[in-house]
mmCIF file of C-alpha atoms in Angstrom:
data_model
loop_
_atom_site.group_PDB
_atom_site.id
_atom_site.type_symbol
_atom_site.label_atom_id
_atom_site.label_comp_id
_atom_site.label_asym_id
_atom_site.label_seq_id
_atom_site.Cartn_x
_atom_site.Cartn_y
_atom_site.Cartn_z
ATOM 1 C CA MET A 1 -13.238 5.949 18.086
ATOM 2 C CA ILE A 2 -10.732 4.138 15.836
ATOM 3 C CA ARG A 3 -10.080 0.575 16.988
ATOM 4 C CA LEU A 4 -6.480 -0.550 16.471
ATOM 5 C CA LEU A 5 -4.558 -3.823 16.446
ATOM 6 C CA VAL A 6 -0.767 -3.565 16.934
ATOM 7 C CA VAL A 7 1.313 -6.351 15.348
ATOM 8 C CA ASP A 8 5.069 -6.624 15.984
ATOM 9 C CA ASP A 9 7.272 -9.520 17.051
ATOM 10 C CA GLN A 10 9.320 -7.314 19.400
ATOM 11 C CA THR A 11 7.496 -6.819 22.688
ATOM 12 C CA ILE A 12 9.224 -3.545 23.560
ATOM 13 C CA ILE A 13 8.373 -1.967 20.204
ATOM 14 C CA ARG A 14 4.819 -3.281 20.308
ATOM 15 C CA GLN A 15 4.214 -1.910 23.786
ATOM 16 C CA GLY A 16 5.848 1.388 22.893
ATOM 17 C CA ILE A 17 3.595 1.847 19.876
ATOM 18 C CA LYS A 18 0.578 0.899 21.956
ATOM 19 C CA SER A 19 1.481 3.420 24.651
ATOM 20 C CA LEU A 20 1.861 6.213 22.086
ATOM 21 C CA LEU A 21 -1.415 5.416 20.378
ATOM 22 C CA GLU A 22 -3.377 5.253 23.603
ATOM 23 C CA SER A 23 -2.405 8.873 24.272
ATOM 24 C CA GLN A 24 -4.737 9.891 21.434
ATOM 25 C CA PRO A 25 -8.345 10.507 22.507
ATOM 26 C CA ASP A 26 -9.842 8.977 19.368
ATOM 27 C CA PHE A 27 -7.775 5.746 19.399
ATOM 28 C CA GLU A 28 -8.451 2.477 21.213
ATOM 29 C CA VAL A 29 -5.876 -0.332 21.047
ATOM 30 C CA VAL A 30 -8.102 -3.392 21.209
ATOM 31 C CA GLY A 31 -5.384 -6.024 20.819
ATOM 32 C CA GLU A 32 -1.802 -7.053 20.076
ATOM 33 C CA ALA A 33 -0.143 -9.837 18.087
ATOM 34 C CA GLU A 34 3.470 -10.964 17.752
ATOM 35 C CA ASN A 35 3.260 -12.653 14.341
ATOM 36 C CA GLY A 36 1.106 -12.783 11.250
ATOM 37 C CA LYS A 37 -0.801 -15.877 12.304
ATOM 38 C CA GLN A 38 -1.877 -14.246 15.551
ATOM 39 C CA ALA A 39 -2.759 -11.074 13.657
ATOM 40 C CA ILE A 40 -5.196 -12.910 11.396
ATOM 41 C CA SER A 41 -6.848 -14.576 14.408
ATOM 42 C CA GLN A 42 -7.054 -11.307 16.302
ATOM 43 C CA VAL A 43 -8.621 -9.509 13.361
ATOM 44 C CA GLU A 44 -11.291 -12.192 13.158
ATOM 45 C CA ALA A 45 -11.976 -12.005 16.885
ATOM 46 C CA LEU A 46 -11.708 -8.247 17.461
ATOM 47 C CA GLN A 47 -12.687 -6.675 14.124
ATOM 48 C CA PRO A 48 -10.364 -3.643 14.442
ATOM 49 C CA ASP A 49 -10.628 -0.690 12.088
ATOM 50 C CA VAL A 50 -6.890 -0.447 11.389
ATOM 51 C CA VAL A 51 -4.052 -2.960 11.805
ATOM 52 C CA LEU A 52 -0.525 -1.619 12.337
ATOM 53 C CA MET A 53 1.514 -4.397 10.790
ATOM 54 C CA ASP A 54 5.207 -5.211 11.168
ATOM 55 C CA VAL A 55 6.813 -6.841 8.114
ATOM 56 C CA ARG A 56 9.479 -9.257 9.292
ATOM 57 C CA MET A 57 7.902 -11.701 11.737
ATOM 58 C CA PRO A 58 8.062 -15.447 12.424
ATOM 59 C CA ILE A 59 5.468 -18.063 11.373
ATOM 60 C CA ILE A 60 3.634 -15.733 8.951
ATOM 61 C CA ASP A 61 5.251 -12.461 7.884
ATOM 62 C CA GLY A 62 3.477 -9.126 7.561
ATOM 63 C CA VAL A 63 3.062 -9.265 3.792
ATOM 64 C CA ALA A 64 1.338 -12.674 3.850
ATOM 65 C CA ALA A 65 -0.780 -11.609 6.817
ATOM 66 C CA THR A 66 -1.788 -8.429 4.991
ATOM 67 C CA LYS A 67 -2.931 -10.461 1.992
ATOM 68 C CA ALA A 68 -4.993 -12.801 4.176
ATOM 69 C CA ILE A 69 -6.573 -9.991 6.187
ATOM 70 C CA THR A 70 -7.533 -7.829 3.210
ATOM 71 C CA GLN A 71 -9.038 -10.819 1.425
ATOM 72 C CA GLN A 72 -10.966 -12.182 4.409
ATOM 73 C CA PHE A 73 -11.852 -8.882 6.091
ATOM 74 C CA PRO A 74 -12.099 -6.212 3.361
ATOM 75 C CA LEU A 75 -13.362 -3.538 5.752
ATOM 76 C CA VAL A 76 -10.199 -3.738 7.864
ATOM 77 C CA LYS A 77 -7.385 -1.403 6.791
ATOM 78 C CA VAL A 78 -3.730 -2.400 7.109
ATOM 79 C CA LEU A 79 -0.960 0.139 7.694
ATOM 80 C CA ILE A 80 2.507 -1.378 7.572
ATOM 81 C CA LEU A 81 5.253 -0.012 9.811
ATOM 82 C CA THR A 82 8.644 -0.669 8.264
ATOM 83 C CA THR A 83 12.304 0.289 8.146
ATOM 84 C CA PHE A 84 14.306 1.257 5.045
ATOM 85 C CA ASP A 85 15.725 -2.280 5.042
ATOM 86 C CA ASP A 86 12.212 -3.571 4.407
ATOM 87 C CA ASP A 87 11.432 -1.501 1.319
ATOM 88 C CA LYS A 88 11.678 -4.552 -0.958
ATOM 89 C CA TYR A 89 8.338 -5.610 0.540
ATOM 90 C CA ILE A 90 6.553 -2.364 -0.324
ATOM 91 C CA SER A 91 5.259 -3.312 -3.771
ATOM 92 C CA GLN A 92 4.047 -6.709 -2.522
ATOM 93 C CA GLY A 93 2.266 -5.199 0.446
ATOM 94 C CA MET A 94 0.503 -2.574 -1.644
ATOM 95 C CA ARG A 95 -0.520 -5.154 -4.259
ATOM 96 C CA PHE A 96 -1.951 -7.284 -1.451
ATOM 97 C CA GLY A 97 -4.097 -4.451 -0.104
ATOM 98 C CA ALA A 98 -2.074 -2.483 2.449
ATOM 99 C CA LYS A 99 -3.360 1.088 2.629
ATOM 100 C CA GLY A 100 0.057 2.536 3.398
ATOM 101 C CA TYR A 101 3.572 2.314 4.787
ATOM 102 C CA LEU A 102 5.333 4.314 7.475
ATOM 103 C CA LEU A 103 8.737 4.109 9.080
ATOM 104 C CA LYS A 104 8.785 2.882 12.662
ATOM 105 C CA ASP A 105 10.477 6.080 13.836
ATOM 106 C CA THR A 106 7.689 8.296 12.488
ATOM 107 C CA PRO A 107 6.745 11.006 15.042
ATOM 108 C CA LEU A 108 3.512 10.422 16.937
ATOM 109 C CA GLU A 109 1.626 13.298 15.323
ATOM 110 C CA ALA A 110 2.417 12.055 11.798
ATOM 111 C CA LEU A 111 1.618 8.454 12.749
ATOM 112 C CA ALA A 112 -1.705 9.450 14.299
ATOM 113 C CA ASN A 113 -2.681 11.570 11.296
ATOM 114 C CA THR A 114 -1.799 8.753 8.902
ATOM 115 C CA ILE A 115 -3.898 6.277 10.866
ATOM 116 C CA ARG A 116 -6.839 8.656 10.611
ATOM 117 C CA LEU A 117 -6.313 9.029 6.857
ATOM 118 C CA VAL A 118 -6.068 5.276 6.346
ATOM 119 C CA ASP A 119 -9.172 4.704 8.459
ATOM 120 C CA SER A 120 -11.072 7.115 6.219
ATOM 121 C CA GLY A 121 -10.020 5.167 3.122
ATOM 122 C CA HIS A 122 -6.957 7.058 1.901
ATOM 123 C CA THR A 123 -3.673 5.476 0.838
ATOM 124 C CA HIS A 124 -0.448 6.847 2.325
ATOM 125 C CA LEU A 125 3.271 6.298 1.817
ATOM 126 C CA GLY A 126 5.739 7.830 4.263
ATOM 127 C CA PRO A 127 8.376 10.399 3.208
ATOM 128 C CA GLY A 128 10.844 8.947 0.712
ATOM 129 C CA LEU A 129 9.153 5.562 0.473
ATOM 130 C CA PHE A 130 7.428 6.202 -2.867
ATOM 131 C CA GLU A 131 10.747 7.256 -4.399
ATOM 132 C CA ARG A 132 12.521 4.209 -2.978
ATOM 133 C CA MET A 133 9.730 1.949 -4.174
ATOM 134 C CA MET A 134 10.007 3.324 -7.696
ATOM 135 C CA THR A 135 13.816 3.243 -7.843
ATOM 136 C CA PRO A 136 14.944 0.078 -9.653
ATOM 137 C CA THR A 137 17.414 -2.012 -7.694
ATOM 138 C CA LEU A 138 19.710 -4.577 -9.235
ATOM 139 C CA GLU A 139 17.468 -7.303 -7.911
ATOM 140 C CA VAL A 140 14.299 -5.808 -9.368
ATOM 141 C CA THR A 141 15.944 -4.916 -12.666
ATOM 142 C CA SER A 142 17.231 -8.443 -13.144
ATOM 143 C CA ALA A 143 13.762 -9.766 -12.373
ATOM 144 C CA LYS A 144 12.047 -7.614 -14.998
ATOM 145 C CA ILE A 145 10.632 -9.422 -17.969
ATOM 146 C CA SER A 146 10.642 -8.352 -21.583
ATOM 147 C CA THR A 147 7.119 -9.577 -22.341
ATOM 148 C CA PRO A 148 4.356 -7.528 -20.664
ATOM 149 C CA PRO A 149 1.844 -9.512 -18.590
ATOM 150 C CA PRO A 150 -1.363 -10.608 -20.385
ATOM 151 C CA GLU A 151 -3.533 -8.194 -18.365
ATOM 152 C CA LEU A 152 -2.140 -5.337 -20.429
ATOM 153 C CA GLU A 153 -3.773 -6.720 -23.543
ATOM 154 C CA GLU A 154 -7.119 -5.722 -22.042
ATOM 155 C CA LEU A 155 -6.117 -2.033 -22.180
ATOM 156 C CA THR A 156 -6.788 0.197 -25.151
ATOM 157 C CA PRO A 157 -3.833 2.033 -26.754
ATOM 158 C CA ARG A 158 -4.937 5.264 -25.040
ATOM 159 C CA GLU A 159 -5.179 3.543 -21.647
ATOM 160 C CA LYS A 160 -1.649 2.214 -22.125
ATOM 161 C CA GLU A 161 -0.471 5.776 -22.735
ATOM 162 C CA VAL A 162 -2.210 6.938 -19.571
ATOM 163 C CA LEU A 163 -0.734 4.055 -17.575
ATOM 164 C CA GLN A 164 2.747 4.888 -18.798
ATOM 165 C CA LEU A 165 2.304 8.499 -17.686
ATOM 166 C CA ILE A 166 0.967 7.375 -14.302
ATOM 167 C CA ALA A 167 4.110 5.266 -13.924
ATOM 168 C CA SER A 168 6.226 8.358 -14.583
ATOM 169 C CA GLY A 169 4.488 10.173 -11.715
ATOM 170 C CA ALA A 170 2.353 12.520 -13.824
ATOM 171 C CA SER A 171 -0.802 14.033 -12.304
ATOM 172 C CA ASN A 172 -4.186 13.948 -14.046
ATOM 173 C CA ARG A 173 -3.680 17.526 -15.208
ATOM 174 C CA GLU A 174 -0.236 16.740 -16.603
ATOM 175 C CA ILE A 175 -1.583 13.652 -18.371
ATOM 176 C CA ALA A 176 -4.418 15.713 -19.854
ATOM 177 C CA GLU A 177 -2.014 18.348 -21.131
ATOM 178 C CA SER A 178 0.352 15.728 -22.533
ATOM 179 C CA LEU A 179 -2.376 13.840 -24.413
ATOM 180 C CA PHE A 180 -4.513 16.911 -25.293
ATOM 181 C CA ILE A 181 -7.589 15.568 -23.530
ATOM 182 C CA THR A 182 -9.666 16.778 -20.579
ATOM 183 C CA GLU A 183 -8.976 15.879 -16.944
ATOM 184 C CA ARG A 184 -12.406 14.243 -16.795
ATOM 185 C CA THR A 185 -11.410 11.979 -19.676
ATOM 186 C CA VAL A 186 -8.172 11.141 -17.860
ATOM 187 C CA LYS A 187 -10.134 10.208 -14.730
ATOM 188 C CA ASN A 188 -12.348 7.930 -16.815
ATOM 189 C CA HIS A 189 -9.274 6.250 -18.301
ATOM 190 C CA VAL A 190 -7.719 5.793 -14.848
ATOM 191 C CA THR A 191 -10.909 4.205 -13.519
ATOM 192 C CA SER A 192 -10.990 1.841 -16.502
ATOM 193 C CA ILE A 193 -7.313 0.928 -16.056
ATOM 194 C CA LEU A 194 -7.774 0.111 -12.362
ATOM 195 C CA THR A 195 -10.842 -1.987 -13.135
ATOM 196 C CA ARG A 196 -9.259 -3.920 -16.015
ATOM 197 C CA LEU A 197 -6.056 -4.625 -14.069
ATOM 198 C CA ASN A 198 -7.871 -5.288 -10.770
ATOM 199 C CA LEU A 199 -5.863 -2.612 -8.950
ATOM 200 C CA ARG A 200 -6.940 -0.457 -6.023
ATOM 201 C CA ASP A 201 -5.451 2.940 -6.832
ATOM 202 C CA ARG A 202 -2.877 4.951 -8.815
ATOM 203 C CA THR A 203 -0.050 3.833 -6.521
ATOM 204 C CA GLN A 204 -0.682 0.194 -7.383
ATOM 205 C CA ALA A 205 -0.949 1.136 -11.058
ATOM 206 C CA ALA A 206 2.458 2.822 -10.912
ATOM 207 C CA ILE A 207 3.968 -0.195 -9.161
ATOM 208 C CA PHE A 208 2.406 -2.509 -11.750
ATOM 209 C CA ALA A 209 3.744 -0.504 -14.700
ATOM 210 C CA ASN A 210 7.216 -0.160 -13.180
ATOM 211 C CA SER A 211 7.554 -3.867 -12.439
ATOM 212 C CA PHE A 212 8.472 -4.764 -16.044
ATOM 213 C CA ARG A 213 9.719 -3.182 -19.251
ATOM 214 C CA PHE A 214 6.555 -1.439 -20.309
ATOM 215 C CA GLU A 215 6.253 0.472 -23.542
ATOM 216 C CA GLY A 216 2.963 2.311 -24.032
#
């Protein structure tokens, strides 16, 4: 049984999501919260497996709540439910430990399957969200910096090449073919990159590399 906490500041939406989830035999909605502050308290009290987190909420928003929950309760997974208008929060949420994003109008079957994936430790982005996250907006472009962050200095020249290819969306096989190395070697480089940069997965690595003018 997967224990769920539903967080949304709109009562109708929160109750609707709860009703849908309770139709699944392997889900149990153990609590609700209407803002990030309540969510943090409820996680401490109820210890859910997965938190379905809204983004725009009063008192403490979903991004800040996600950061607090993943830091204080590392075994709890956070899945953020968003709208296209909220995609500017995607990179922050993923950097702060969210295991995925879905649109609020996602069909029940897809939502349920994603919750199961997130509960098992996988990271998931809904259709179109990865592309939107990677597409530079005027705001993001203007915020880019010319000087790479100091963490990059910890990477070897080869790891920088791998990171640049990850940022372009290349798979391990494509990276191996491009650099004339084995897939196993690529995997070793990816593991080293994530460790050196304190990142969780390839998605965070791509976000990291695309957040500034990075030349491998």
